CSV table of C-alpha atoms in Angstrom, one decimal:
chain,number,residue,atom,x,y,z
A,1,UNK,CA,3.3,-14.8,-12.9
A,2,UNK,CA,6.5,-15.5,-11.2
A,3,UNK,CA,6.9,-18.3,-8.8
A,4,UNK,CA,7.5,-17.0,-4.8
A,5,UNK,CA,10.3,-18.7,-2.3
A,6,UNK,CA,10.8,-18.3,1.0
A,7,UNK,CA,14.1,-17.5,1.9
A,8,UNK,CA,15.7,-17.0,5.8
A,9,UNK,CA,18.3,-14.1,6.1
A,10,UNK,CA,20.3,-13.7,8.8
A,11,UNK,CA,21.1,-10.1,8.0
A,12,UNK,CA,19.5,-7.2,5.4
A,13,UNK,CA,20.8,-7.8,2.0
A,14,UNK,CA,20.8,-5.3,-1.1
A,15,UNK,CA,20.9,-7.4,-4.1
A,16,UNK,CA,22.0,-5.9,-7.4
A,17,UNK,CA,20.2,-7.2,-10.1
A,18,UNK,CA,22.1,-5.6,-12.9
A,19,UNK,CA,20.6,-3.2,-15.3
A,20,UNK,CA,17.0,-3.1,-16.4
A,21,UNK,CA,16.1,-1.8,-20.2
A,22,UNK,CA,16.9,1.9,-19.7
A,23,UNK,CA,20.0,0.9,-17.9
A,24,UNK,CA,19.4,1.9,-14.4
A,25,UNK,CA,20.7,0.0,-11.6
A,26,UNK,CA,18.2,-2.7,-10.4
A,27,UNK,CA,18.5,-3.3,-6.8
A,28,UNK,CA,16.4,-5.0,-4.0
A,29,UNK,CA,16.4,-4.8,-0.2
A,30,UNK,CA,16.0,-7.6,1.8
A,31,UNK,CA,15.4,-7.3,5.5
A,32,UNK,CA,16.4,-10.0,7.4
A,33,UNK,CA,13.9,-13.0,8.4
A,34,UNK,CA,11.8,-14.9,6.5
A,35,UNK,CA,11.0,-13.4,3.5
A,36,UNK,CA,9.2,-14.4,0.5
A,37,UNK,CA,10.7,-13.5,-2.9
A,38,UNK,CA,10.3,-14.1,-6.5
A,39,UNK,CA,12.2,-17.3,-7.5
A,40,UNK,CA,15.1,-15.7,-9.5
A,41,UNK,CA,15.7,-13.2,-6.6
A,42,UNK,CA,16.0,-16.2,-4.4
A,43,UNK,CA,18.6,-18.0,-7.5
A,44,UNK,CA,20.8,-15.0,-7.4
A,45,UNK,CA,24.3,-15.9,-6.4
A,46,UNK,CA,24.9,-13.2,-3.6
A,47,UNK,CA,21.3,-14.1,-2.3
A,48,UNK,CA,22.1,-17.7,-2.1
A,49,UNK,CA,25.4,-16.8,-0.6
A,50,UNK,CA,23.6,-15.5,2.6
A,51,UNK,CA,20.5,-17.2,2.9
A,52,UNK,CA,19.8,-20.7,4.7
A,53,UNK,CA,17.5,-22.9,3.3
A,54,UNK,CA,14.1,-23.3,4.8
A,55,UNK,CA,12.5,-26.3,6.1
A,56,UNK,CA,9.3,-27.0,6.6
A,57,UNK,CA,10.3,-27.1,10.6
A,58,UNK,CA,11.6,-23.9,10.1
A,59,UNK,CA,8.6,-22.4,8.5
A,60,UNK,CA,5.9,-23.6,10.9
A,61,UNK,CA,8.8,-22.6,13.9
A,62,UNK,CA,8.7,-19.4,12.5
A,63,UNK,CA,4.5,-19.6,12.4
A,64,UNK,CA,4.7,-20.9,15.8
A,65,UNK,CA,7.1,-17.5,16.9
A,66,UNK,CA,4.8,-15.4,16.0
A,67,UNK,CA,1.6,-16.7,17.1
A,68,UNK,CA,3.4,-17.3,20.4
A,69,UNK,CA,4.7,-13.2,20.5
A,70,UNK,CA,1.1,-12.1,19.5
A,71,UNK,CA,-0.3,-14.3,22.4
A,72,UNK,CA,2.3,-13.0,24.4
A,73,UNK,CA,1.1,-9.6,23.7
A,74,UNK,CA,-2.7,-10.0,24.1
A,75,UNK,CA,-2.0,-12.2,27.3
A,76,UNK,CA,-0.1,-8.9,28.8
A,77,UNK,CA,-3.0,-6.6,27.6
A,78,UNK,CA,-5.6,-8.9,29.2
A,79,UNK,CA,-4.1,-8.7,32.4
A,80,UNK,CA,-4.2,-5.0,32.5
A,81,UNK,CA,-7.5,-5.2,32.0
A,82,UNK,CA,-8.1,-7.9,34.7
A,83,UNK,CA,-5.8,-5.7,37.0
A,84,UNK,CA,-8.6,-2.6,36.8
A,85,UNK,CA,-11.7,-5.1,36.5
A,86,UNK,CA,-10.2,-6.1,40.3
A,87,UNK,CA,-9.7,-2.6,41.0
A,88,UNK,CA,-13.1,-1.8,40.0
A,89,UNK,CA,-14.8,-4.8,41.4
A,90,UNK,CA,-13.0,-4.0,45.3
A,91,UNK,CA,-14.5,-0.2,44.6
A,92,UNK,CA,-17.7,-1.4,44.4
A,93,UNK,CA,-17.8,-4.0,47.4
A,94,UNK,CA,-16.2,-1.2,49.4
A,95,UNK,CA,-19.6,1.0,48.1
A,96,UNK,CA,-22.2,-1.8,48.5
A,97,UNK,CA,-20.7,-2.5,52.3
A,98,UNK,CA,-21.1,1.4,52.9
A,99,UNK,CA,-24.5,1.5,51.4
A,100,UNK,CA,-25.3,-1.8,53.7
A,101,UNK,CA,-24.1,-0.2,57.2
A,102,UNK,CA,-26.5,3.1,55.7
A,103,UNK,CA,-29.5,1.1,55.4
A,104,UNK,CA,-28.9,-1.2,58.7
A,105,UNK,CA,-29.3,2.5,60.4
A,106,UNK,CA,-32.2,3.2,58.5
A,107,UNK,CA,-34.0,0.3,59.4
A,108,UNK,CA,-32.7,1.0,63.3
A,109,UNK,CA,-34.1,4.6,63.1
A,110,UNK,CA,-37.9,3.4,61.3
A,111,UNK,CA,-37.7,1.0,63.9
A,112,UNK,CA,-37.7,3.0,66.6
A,113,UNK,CA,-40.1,5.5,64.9
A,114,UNK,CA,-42.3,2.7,64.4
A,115,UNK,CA,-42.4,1.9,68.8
A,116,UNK,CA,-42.8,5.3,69.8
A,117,UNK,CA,-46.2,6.5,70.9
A,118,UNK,CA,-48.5,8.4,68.2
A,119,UNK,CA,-49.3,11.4,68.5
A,120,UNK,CA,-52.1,13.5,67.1
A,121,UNK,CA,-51.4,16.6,65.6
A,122,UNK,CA,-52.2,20.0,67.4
A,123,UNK,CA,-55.2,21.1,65.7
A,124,UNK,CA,-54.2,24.6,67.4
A,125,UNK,CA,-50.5,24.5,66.4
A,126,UNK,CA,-51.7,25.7,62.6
């Protein structure tokens, strides 16, 4: 089991590693950032050429980045969502108002039913 390093590259890299035992060409590409790697890809000359060390400040900055961008991203999400809960919640004040000024006339018209005189029905009307 090989030991991993992080290592922070300002630009992609293609290391070549030489030849492996059937004599192809061994190459790795390494996108830029922080990247973990096995310890002899992080020894290679060209690798250590290009790379900056990493401090601990660096790693938990880095942490801190992207726990900050994904906050970032839910924070924007969650204001949509708060954006059509408002929406929805002025929709429905606007219905329960409507519904309010619909019973008010109800209870104006049963009131007025309720004072006029009773009258019996026409037993010859049938």
């Amino acid at each position: 089991m090989t030991k991993l390093v992080q290592i922070l590259l300002t630009k992609e890299l293609v290391v070549n590693l030489g030849k492996d035992e059937n004599g192809q060409q061994k190459t790795v590409t390494l996108p830029a950032g922080v990247q973990e790697v096995d310890a002899e890809i992080a020894d290679h000359w060209f690798v250590k050429a290009h790379a900056q060390e990493i401090t601990s400040s660096v790693a938990v900055n880095q942490e801190l980045q992207d726990a900050h961008d994904l906050l970032t991203v839910e924070h924007e999400a969650l204001k949509v969502q708060s954006a059509a809960a408002d929406e929805k919640i002025a929709e429905l004040e606007k219905s329960g108002q409507a519904k309010d000024k619909e019973i008010e006339a109800l209870k104006v018209q049963l009131a007025k039913a309720q004072t006029l005189p009773e009258t019996k029905p026409d037993p010859k009307a049938k």
